Short mmCIF file of C-alpha atoms in Angstrom, two decimals:
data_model
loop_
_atom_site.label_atom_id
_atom_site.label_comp_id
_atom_site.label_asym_id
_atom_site.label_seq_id
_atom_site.Cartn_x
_atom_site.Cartn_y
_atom_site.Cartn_z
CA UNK P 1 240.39 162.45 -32.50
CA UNK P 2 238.01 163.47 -29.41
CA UNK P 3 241.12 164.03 -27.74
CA UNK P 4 242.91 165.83 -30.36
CA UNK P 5 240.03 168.41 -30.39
CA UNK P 6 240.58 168.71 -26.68
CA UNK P 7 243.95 169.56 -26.95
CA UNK P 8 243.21 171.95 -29.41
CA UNK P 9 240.37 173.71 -27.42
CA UNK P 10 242.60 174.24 -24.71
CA UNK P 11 246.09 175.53 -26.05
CA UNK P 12 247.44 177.86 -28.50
CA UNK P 13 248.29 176.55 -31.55
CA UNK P 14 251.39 178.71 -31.38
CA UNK P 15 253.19 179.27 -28.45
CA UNK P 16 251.91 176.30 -26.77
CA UNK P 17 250.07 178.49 -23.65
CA UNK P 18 246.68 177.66 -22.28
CA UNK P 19 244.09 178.77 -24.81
CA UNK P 20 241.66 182.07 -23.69
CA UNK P 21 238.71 179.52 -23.05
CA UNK P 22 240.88 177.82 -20.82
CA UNK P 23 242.68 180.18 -18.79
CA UNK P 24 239.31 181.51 -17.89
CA UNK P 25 238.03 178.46 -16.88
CA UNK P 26 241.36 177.67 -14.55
CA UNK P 27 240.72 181.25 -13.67
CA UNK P 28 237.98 180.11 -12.08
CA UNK P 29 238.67 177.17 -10.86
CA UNK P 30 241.64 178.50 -8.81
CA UNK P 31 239.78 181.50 -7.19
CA UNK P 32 237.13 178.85 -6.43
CA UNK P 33 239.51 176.48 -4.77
CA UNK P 34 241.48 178.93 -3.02
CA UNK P 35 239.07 181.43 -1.72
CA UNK P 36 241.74 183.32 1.40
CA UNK P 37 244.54 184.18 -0.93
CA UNK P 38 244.22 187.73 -3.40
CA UNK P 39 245.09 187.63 -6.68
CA UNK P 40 245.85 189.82 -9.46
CA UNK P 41 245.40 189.90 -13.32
CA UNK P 42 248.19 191.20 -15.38
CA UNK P 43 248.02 191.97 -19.43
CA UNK P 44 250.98 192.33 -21.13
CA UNK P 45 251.04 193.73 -24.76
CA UNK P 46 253.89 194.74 -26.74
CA UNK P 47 254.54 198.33 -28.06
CA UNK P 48 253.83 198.81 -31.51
CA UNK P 49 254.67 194.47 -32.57
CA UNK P 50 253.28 195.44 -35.92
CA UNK P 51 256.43 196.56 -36.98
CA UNK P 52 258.47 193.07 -36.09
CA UNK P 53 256.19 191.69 -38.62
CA UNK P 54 256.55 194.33 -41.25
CA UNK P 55 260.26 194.33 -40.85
CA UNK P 56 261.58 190.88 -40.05
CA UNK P 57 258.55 188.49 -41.50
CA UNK P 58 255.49 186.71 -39.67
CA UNK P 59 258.56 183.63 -38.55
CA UNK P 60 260.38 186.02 -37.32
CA UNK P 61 257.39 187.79 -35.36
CA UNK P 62 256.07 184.28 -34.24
CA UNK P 63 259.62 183.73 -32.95
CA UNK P 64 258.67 186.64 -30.70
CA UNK P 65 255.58 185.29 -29.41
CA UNK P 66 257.36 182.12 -28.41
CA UNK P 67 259.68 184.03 -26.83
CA UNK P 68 257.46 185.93 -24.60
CA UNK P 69 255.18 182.75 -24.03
CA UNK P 70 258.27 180.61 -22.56
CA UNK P 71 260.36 183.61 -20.95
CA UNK P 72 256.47 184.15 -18.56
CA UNK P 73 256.29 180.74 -17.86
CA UNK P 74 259.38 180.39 -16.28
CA UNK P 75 258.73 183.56 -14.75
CA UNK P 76 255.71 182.78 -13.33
CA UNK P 77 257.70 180.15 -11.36
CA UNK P 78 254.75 178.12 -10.35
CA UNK P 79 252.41 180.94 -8.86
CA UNK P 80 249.78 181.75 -11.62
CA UNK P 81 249.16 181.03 -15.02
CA UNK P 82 249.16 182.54 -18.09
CA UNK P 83 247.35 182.90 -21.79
CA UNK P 84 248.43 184.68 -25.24
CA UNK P 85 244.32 186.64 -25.31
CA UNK P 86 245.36 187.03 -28.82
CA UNK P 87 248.31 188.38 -30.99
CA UNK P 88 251.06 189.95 -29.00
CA UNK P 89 248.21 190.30 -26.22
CA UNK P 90 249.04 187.80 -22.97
CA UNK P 91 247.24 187.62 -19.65
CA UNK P 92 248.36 186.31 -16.30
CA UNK P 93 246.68 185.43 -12.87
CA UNK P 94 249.22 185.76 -9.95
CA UNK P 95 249.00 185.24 -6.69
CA UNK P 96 249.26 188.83 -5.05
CA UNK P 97 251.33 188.00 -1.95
CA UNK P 98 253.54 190.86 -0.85
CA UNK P 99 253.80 191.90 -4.64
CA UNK P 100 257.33 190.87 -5.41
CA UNK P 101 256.21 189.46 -8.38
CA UNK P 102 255.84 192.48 -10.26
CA UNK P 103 259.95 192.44 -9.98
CA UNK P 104 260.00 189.57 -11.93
CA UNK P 105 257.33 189.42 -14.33
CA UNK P 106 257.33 193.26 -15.10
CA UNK P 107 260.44 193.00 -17.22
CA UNK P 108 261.06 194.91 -20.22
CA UNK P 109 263.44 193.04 -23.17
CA UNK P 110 267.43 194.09 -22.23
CA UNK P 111 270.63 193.55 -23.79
CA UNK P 112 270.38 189.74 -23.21
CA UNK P 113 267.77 189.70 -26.13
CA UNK P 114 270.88 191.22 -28.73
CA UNK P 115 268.47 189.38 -31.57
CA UNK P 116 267.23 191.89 -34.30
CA UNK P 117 263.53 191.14 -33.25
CA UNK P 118 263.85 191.96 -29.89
CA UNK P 119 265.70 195.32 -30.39
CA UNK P 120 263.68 198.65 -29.23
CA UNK P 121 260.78 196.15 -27.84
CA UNK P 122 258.79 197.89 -25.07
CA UNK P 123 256.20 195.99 -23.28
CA UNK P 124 253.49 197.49 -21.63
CA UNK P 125 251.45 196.26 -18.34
CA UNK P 126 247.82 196.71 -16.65
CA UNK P 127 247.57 195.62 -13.80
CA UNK P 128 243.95 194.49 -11.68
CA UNK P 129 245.04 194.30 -8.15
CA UNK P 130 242.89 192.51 -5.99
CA UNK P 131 240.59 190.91 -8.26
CA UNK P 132 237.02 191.07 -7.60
CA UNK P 133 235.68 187.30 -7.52
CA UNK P 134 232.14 188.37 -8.44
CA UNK P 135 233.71 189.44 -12.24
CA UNK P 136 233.67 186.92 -14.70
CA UNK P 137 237.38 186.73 -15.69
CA UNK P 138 237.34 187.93 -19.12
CA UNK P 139 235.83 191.32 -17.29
CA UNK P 140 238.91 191.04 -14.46
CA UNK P 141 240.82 191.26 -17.70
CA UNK P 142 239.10 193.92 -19.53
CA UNK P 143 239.61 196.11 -16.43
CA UNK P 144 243.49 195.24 -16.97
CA UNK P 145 243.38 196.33 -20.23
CA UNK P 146 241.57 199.62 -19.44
CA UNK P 147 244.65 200.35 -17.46
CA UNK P 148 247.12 199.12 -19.99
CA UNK P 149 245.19 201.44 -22.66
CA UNK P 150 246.03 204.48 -20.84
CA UNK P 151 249.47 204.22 -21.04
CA UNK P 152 249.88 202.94 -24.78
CA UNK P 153 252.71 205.56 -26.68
CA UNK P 154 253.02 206.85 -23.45
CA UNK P 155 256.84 207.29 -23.53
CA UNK P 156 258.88 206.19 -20.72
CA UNK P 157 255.54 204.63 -18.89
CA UNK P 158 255.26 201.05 -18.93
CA UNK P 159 252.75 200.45 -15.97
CA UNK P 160 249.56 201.15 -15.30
CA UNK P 161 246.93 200.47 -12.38
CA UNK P 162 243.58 199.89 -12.66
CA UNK P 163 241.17 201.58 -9.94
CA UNK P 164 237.58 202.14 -9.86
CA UNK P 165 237.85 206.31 -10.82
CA UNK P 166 239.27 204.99 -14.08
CA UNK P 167 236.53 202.82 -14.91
CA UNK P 168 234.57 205.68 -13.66
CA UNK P 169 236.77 207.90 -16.07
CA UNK P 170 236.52 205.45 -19.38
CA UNK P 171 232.58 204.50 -18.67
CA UNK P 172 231.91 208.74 -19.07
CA UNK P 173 234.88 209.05 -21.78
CA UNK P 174 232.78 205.99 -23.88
CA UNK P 175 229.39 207.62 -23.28
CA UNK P 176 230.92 211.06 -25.18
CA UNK P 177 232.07 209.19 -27.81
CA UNK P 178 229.01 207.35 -28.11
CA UNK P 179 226.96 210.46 -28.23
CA UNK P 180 229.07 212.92 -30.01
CA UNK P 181 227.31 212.45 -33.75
CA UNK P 182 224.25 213.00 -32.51
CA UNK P 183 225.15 216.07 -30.31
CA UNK P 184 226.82 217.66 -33.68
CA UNK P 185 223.72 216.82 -35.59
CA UNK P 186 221.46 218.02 -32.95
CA UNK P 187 223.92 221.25 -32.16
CA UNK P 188 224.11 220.71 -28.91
CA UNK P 189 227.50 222.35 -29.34
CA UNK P 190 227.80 226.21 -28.84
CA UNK P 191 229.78 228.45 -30.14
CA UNK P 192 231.40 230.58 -27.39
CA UNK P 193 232.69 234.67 -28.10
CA UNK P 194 235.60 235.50 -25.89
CA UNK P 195 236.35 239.65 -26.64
CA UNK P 196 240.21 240.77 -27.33
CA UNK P 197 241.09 243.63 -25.92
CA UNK P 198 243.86 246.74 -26.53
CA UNK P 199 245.83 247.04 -23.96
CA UNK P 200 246.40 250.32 -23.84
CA UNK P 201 243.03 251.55 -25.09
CA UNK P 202 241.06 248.87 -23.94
CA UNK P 203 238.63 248.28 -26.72
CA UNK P 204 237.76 245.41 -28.27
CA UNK P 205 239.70 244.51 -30.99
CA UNK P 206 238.56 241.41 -31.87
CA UNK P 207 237.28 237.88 -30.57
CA UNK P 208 237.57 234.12 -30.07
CA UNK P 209 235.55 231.34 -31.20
CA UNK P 210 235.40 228.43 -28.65
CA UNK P 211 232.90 225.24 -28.78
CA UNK P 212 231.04 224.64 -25.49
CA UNK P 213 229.07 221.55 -25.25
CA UNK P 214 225.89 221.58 -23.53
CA UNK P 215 224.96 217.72 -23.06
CA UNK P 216 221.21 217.22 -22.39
CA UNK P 217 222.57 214.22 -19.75
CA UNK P 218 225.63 215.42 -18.61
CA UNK P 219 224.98 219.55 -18.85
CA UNK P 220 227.73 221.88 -19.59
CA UNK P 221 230.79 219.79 -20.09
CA UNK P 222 234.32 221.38 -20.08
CA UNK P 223 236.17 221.58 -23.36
CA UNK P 224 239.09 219.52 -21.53
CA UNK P 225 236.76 216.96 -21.16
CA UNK P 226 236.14 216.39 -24.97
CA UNK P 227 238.35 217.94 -26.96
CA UNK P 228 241.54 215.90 -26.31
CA UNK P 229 238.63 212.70 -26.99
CA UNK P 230 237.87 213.83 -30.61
CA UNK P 231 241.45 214.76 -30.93
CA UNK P 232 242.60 211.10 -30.52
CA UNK P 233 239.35 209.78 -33.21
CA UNK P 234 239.70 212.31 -35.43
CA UNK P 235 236.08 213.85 -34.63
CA UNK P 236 237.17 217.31 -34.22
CA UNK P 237 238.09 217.68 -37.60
CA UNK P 238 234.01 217.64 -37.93
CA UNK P 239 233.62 219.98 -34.47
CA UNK P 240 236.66 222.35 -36.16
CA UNK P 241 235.13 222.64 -39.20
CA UNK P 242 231.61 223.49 -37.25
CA UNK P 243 233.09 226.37 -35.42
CA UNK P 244 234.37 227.80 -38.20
CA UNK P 245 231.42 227.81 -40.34
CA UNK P 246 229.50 229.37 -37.17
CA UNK P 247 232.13 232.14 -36.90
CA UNK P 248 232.09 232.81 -41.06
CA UNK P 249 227.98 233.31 -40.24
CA UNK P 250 228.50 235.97 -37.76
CA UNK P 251 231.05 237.80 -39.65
CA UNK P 252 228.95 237.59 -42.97
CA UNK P 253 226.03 239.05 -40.41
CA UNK P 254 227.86 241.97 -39.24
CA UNK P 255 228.92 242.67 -42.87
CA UNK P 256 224.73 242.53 -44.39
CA UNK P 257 223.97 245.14 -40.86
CA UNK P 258 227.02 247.32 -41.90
CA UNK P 259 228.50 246.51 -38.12
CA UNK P 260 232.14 247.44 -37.53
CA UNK P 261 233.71 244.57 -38.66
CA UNK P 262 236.26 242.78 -36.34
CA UNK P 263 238.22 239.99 -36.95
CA UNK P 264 237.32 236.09 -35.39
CA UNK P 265 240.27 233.65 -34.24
CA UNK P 266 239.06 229.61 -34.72
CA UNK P 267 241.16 227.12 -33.35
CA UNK P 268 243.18 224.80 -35.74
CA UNK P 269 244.19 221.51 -34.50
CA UNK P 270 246.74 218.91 -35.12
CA UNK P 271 244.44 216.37 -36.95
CA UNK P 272 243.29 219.62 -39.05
CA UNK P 273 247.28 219.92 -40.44
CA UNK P 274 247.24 215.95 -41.04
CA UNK P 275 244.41 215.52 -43.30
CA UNK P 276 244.57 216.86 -46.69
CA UNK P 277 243.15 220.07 -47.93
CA UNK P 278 242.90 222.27 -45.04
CA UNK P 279 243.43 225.91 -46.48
CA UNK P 280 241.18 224.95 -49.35
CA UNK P 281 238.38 223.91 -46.44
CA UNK P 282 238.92 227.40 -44.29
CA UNK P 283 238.89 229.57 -47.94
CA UNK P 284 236.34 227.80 -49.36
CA UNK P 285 233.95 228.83 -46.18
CA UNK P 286 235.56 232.50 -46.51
CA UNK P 287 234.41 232.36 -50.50
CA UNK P 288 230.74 231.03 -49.40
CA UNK P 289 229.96 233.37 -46.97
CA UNK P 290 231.98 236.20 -48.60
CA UNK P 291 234.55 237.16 -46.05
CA UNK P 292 237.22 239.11 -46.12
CA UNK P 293 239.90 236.72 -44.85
CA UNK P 294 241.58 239.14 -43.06
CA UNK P 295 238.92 238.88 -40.93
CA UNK P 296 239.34 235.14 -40.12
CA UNK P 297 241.94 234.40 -37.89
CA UNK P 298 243.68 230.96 -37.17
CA UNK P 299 245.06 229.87 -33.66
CA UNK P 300 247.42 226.92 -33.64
CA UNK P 301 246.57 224.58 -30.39
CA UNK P 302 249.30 223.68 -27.97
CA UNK P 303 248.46 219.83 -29.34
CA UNK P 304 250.06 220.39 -32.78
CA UNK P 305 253.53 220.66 -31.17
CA UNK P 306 253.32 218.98 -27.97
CA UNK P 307 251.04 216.52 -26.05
CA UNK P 308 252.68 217.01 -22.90
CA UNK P 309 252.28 220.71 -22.14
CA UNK P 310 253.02 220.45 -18.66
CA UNK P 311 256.81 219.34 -19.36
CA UNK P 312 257.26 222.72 -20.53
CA UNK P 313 256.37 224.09 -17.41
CA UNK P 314 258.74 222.07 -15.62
CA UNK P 315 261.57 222.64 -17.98
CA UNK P 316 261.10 226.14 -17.84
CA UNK P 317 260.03 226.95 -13.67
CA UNK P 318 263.18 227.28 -12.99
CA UNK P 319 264.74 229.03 -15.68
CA UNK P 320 265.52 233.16 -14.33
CA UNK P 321 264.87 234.22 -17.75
CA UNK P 322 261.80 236.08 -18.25
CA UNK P 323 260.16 233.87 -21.08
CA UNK P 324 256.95 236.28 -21.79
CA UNK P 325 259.67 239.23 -21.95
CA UNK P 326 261.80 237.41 -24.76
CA UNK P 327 258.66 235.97 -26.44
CA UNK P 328 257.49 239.92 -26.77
CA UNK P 329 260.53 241.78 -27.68
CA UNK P 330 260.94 239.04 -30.22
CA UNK P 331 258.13 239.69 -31.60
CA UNK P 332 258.43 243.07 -31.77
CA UNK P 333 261.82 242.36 -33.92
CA UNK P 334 260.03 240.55 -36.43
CA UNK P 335 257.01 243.29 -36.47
CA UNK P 336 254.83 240.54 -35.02
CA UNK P 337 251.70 241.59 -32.96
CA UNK P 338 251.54 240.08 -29.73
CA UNK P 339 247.98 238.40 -28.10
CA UNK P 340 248.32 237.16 -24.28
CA UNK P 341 245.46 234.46 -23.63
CA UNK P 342 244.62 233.76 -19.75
CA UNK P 343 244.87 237.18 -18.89
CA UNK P 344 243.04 237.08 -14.92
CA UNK P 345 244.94 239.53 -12.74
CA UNK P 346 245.81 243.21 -12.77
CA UNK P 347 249.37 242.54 -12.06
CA UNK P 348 249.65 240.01 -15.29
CA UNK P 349 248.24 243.53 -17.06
CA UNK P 350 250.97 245.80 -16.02
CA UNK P 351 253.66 243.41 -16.42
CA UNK P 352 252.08 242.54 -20.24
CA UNK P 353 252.27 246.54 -20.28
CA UNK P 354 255.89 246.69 -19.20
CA UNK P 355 256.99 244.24 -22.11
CA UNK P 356 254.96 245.45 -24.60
CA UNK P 357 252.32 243.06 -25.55
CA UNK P 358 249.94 244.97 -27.96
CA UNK P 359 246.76 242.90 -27.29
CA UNK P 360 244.99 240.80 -23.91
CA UNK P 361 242.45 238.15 -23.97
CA UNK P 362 241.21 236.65 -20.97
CA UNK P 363 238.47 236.13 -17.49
CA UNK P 364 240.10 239.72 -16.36
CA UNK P 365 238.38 241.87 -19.23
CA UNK P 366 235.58 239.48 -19.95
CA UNK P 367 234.61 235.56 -20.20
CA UNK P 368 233.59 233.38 -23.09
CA UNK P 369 229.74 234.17 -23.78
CA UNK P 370 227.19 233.42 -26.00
CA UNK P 371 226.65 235.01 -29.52
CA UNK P 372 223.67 237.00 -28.00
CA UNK P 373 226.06 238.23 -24.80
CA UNK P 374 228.75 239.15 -26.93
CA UNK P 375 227.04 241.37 -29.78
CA UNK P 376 225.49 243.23 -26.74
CA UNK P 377 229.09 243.92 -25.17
CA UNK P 378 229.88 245.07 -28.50
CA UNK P 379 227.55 247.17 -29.14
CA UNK P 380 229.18 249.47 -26.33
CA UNK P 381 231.94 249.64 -28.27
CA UNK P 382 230.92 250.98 -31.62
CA UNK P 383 232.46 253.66 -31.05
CA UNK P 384 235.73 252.19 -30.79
CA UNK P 385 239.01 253.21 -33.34
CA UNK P 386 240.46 250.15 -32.42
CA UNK P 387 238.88 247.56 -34.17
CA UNK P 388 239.60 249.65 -37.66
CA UNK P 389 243.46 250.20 -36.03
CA UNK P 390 243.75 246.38 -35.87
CA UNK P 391 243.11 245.79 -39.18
CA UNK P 392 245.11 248.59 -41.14
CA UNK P 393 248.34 247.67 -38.65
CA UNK P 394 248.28 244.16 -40.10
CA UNK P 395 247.63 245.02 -43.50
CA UNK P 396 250.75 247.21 -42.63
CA UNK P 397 252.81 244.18 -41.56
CA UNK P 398 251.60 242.42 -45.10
CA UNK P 399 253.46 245.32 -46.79
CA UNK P 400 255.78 245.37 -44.82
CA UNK P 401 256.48 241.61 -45.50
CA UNK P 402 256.18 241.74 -49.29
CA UNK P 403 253.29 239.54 -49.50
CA UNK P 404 255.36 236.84 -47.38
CA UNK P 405 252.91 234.89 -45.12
CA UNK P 406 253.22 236.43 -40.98
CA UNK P 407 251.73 235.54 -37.42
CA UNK P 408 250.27 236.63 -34.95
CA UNK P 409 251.98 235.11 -31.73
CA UNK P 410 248.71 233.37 -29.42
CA UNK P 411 249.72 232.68 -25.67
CA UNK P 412 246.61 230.52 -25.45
CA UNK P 413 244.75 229.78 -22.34
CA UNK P 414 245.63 227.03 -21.09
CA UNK P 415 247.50 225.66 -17.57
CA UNK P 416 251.18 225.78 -19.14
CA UNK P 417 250.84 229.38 -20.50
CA UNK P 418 249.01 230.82 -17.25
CA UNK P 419 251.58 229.36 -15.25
CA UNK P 420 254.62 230.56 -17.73
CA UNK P 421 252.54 233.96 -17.22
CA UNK P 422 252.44 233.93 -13.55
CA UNK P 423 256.00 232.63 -13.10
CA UNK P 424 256.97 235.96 -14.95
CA UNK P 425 254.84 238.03 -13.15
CA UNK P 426 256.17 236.63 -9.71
CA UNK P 427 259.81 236.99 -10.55
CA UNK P 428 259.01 241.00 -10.58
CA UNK P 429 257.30 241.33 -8.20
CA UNK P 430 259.10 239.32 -5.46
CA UNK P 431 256.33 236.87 -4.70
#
């Protein structure tokens, strides 16, 4: 029975592999005895396994386990060992050598396995070069799995390398996440005013809102720090909604001082379009604070329709059509108005001039300020035709539509679209 229990301890019950106890105590053991030759730890975890369950049946998905189990072991040839951590989840120790293991034991599942449970299987692998023997093993594979997280639905990238900037990367990433409910409750995030300007006249014609975080550890963090964070939890649903409300006070502020009025763009993002209930959320703020919703403009981010913005860039860099040109004069054909984000250069103006854009938005006119900082800049324009102009031209379009819904076309500011923006502007110019 002692024995039995033994056994137990130190295998998996299912595919017969050295149980996670164990393998971190040979782990040990081996580094110990053999203290001149490098090592590395590999995870392996299969791409979305889930469904092999749901589809074919727990046998069937336990077939796959075994699979994988024998298929490393005969792999491994003698030169490490290896564990199923848990699930679909295995672990290996190799011996590092001249690395022509990874030619072996990287393998993704081919046309050999022609069984329905091993069709459209993609396996993904961190790797920890060089393993530090002062880590406890678990943590040589917890830094293998850090590496193997950054990769997972990652199309077309299987492998990924664990270095000491990523752990720097994840430890900062985990403190953010650790600290956003508090920084909501405590409003550590700002709301931001970038102006929109007339081309032609240039007044301003309206205004951005965009969250700034101002950490009390960390200081003024970068919205490409955070915001693709809460995109992948979910929190900036909570951060979305927070802007918003903060722009509807400002507009219901102007209204009660009899300000010109001007309308506010908030950014909507993909999570926003996949929960439930979204226009009733953005009306019902417009009904509390008593907006006009003209007044309350929505910008779609880049993340609802792509997550990899700079393929676009590379699809398109070499393309000798001018993209901003067609963008424009398309709009113009379906009586669209036209706002260019990233504006920073005089030539991007005159070439935005040349094609017609009616409105610019960006570091050349003026940057993203603080409430305070951007009521003063307004102020000089009270004055200003423009911001009524703005309005009564899209309550044109709305006729002009028959009470069909219409856009306003946002190049946003980001790296793809400044790049798009300068490619266009180089092609004239002969740069």
């Amino acid at each position: 029975m002692q024995s039995e229990r033994t056994h137990n301890n130190e295998c998996d019950h299912l595919t017969g592999l050295c149980s996670r106890e164990a393998f971190y105590l040979q782990v040990s053991d081996i580094l110990e005895k053999d203290p001149d030759t490098q090592y590395d730890m590999v995870v392996a975890d299969v791409e979305n396994f889930k469904v092999v369950n749901e589809r074919f049946g727990i046998k069937n998905g336990d077939k796959v386990l075994c699979y994988l189990a024998d298929k490393y072991q005969r792999l491994l040839n003698g030169e490490g060992i290896c564990t199923r951590m848990h699930g679909d989840v295995f672990a290996m120790l190799i011996r590092h050598g001249d690395g022509s293991w990874k030619e072996r034991i990287l393998w993704q599942f081919g046309e050999n396995e022609n069984e329905m449970e091993f069709r459209n299987l993609v396996i993904k692998y961190g790797i920890y070069e060089h393993v530090d023997r002062r880590i406890v093993p678990s943590g040589m594979c917890d830094r293998a799995v850090l590496a193997l997280n950054r990769i997972k639905k990652m199309y077309g990238k299987n492998v990924a390398m664990y270095d000491d900037s990523l752990r720097a990367t994840l430890l900062r990433e985990q403190q953010i996440l650790d600290t956003m409910e508090r920084a909501l409750k405590e409003r550590q995030f700002q709301v931001y005013y970038q102006a929109k300007y007339d081309i032609n006249t240039e007044n301003i014609i309206g205004a951005e809102a965009l969250v700034r975080w101002i950490h009390p550890e960390m200081g003024f963090m970068s919205p490409g720090e955070f915001i693709p964070l809460f995109e992948k939890n979910g929190f900036i649903v909570k951060v979305d909604y927070y802007v918003w409300e903060e722009a509807c006070k400002i507009l219901r502020k102007w209204k009660e001082e009899n300000r010109t009025m001007i309308p506010i763009s908030v950014n909507v993002s993909r999570v926003d379009f996949e929960l439930p209930g979204l226009v009733e959320r953005i009306t019902h703020l417009a009904d509390q604070y008593e907006i006009e919703r003209k007044y309350l403009h929505l910008e779609i981010t880049e993340s609802v329709y792509t997550d990899e913005p700079q393929q676009i860039i590379q699809k398109n860099s070499n393309d000798r059509k001018n993209i901003l040109g067609f963008i424009i004069s398309l709009s113009k054909w379906l009586n669209l108005s036209t706002i260019a984000e990233g504006v920073e250069t005089k030539e991007q103006i005159e070439k935005l001039k040349s094609f017609g854009c009616d409105y610019v938005q960006g570091y050349y006119y003026a940057k993203p300020v603080p409430y305070e900082e951007f009521e003063q800049l307004l102020d000089k324009k009270t004055e200003s035709k423009a911001s009524v102009d703005v309005i009564a031209k899209e309550e044109e379009i709305l006729k002009i539509c028959s009470g069909e819904k219409y856009s306003i076309l946002i190049v946003d500011d980001n790296e793809m679209n400044r790049e798009l923006l300068m490619l266009s502007v180089e092609k004239v110019i002969g740069k």
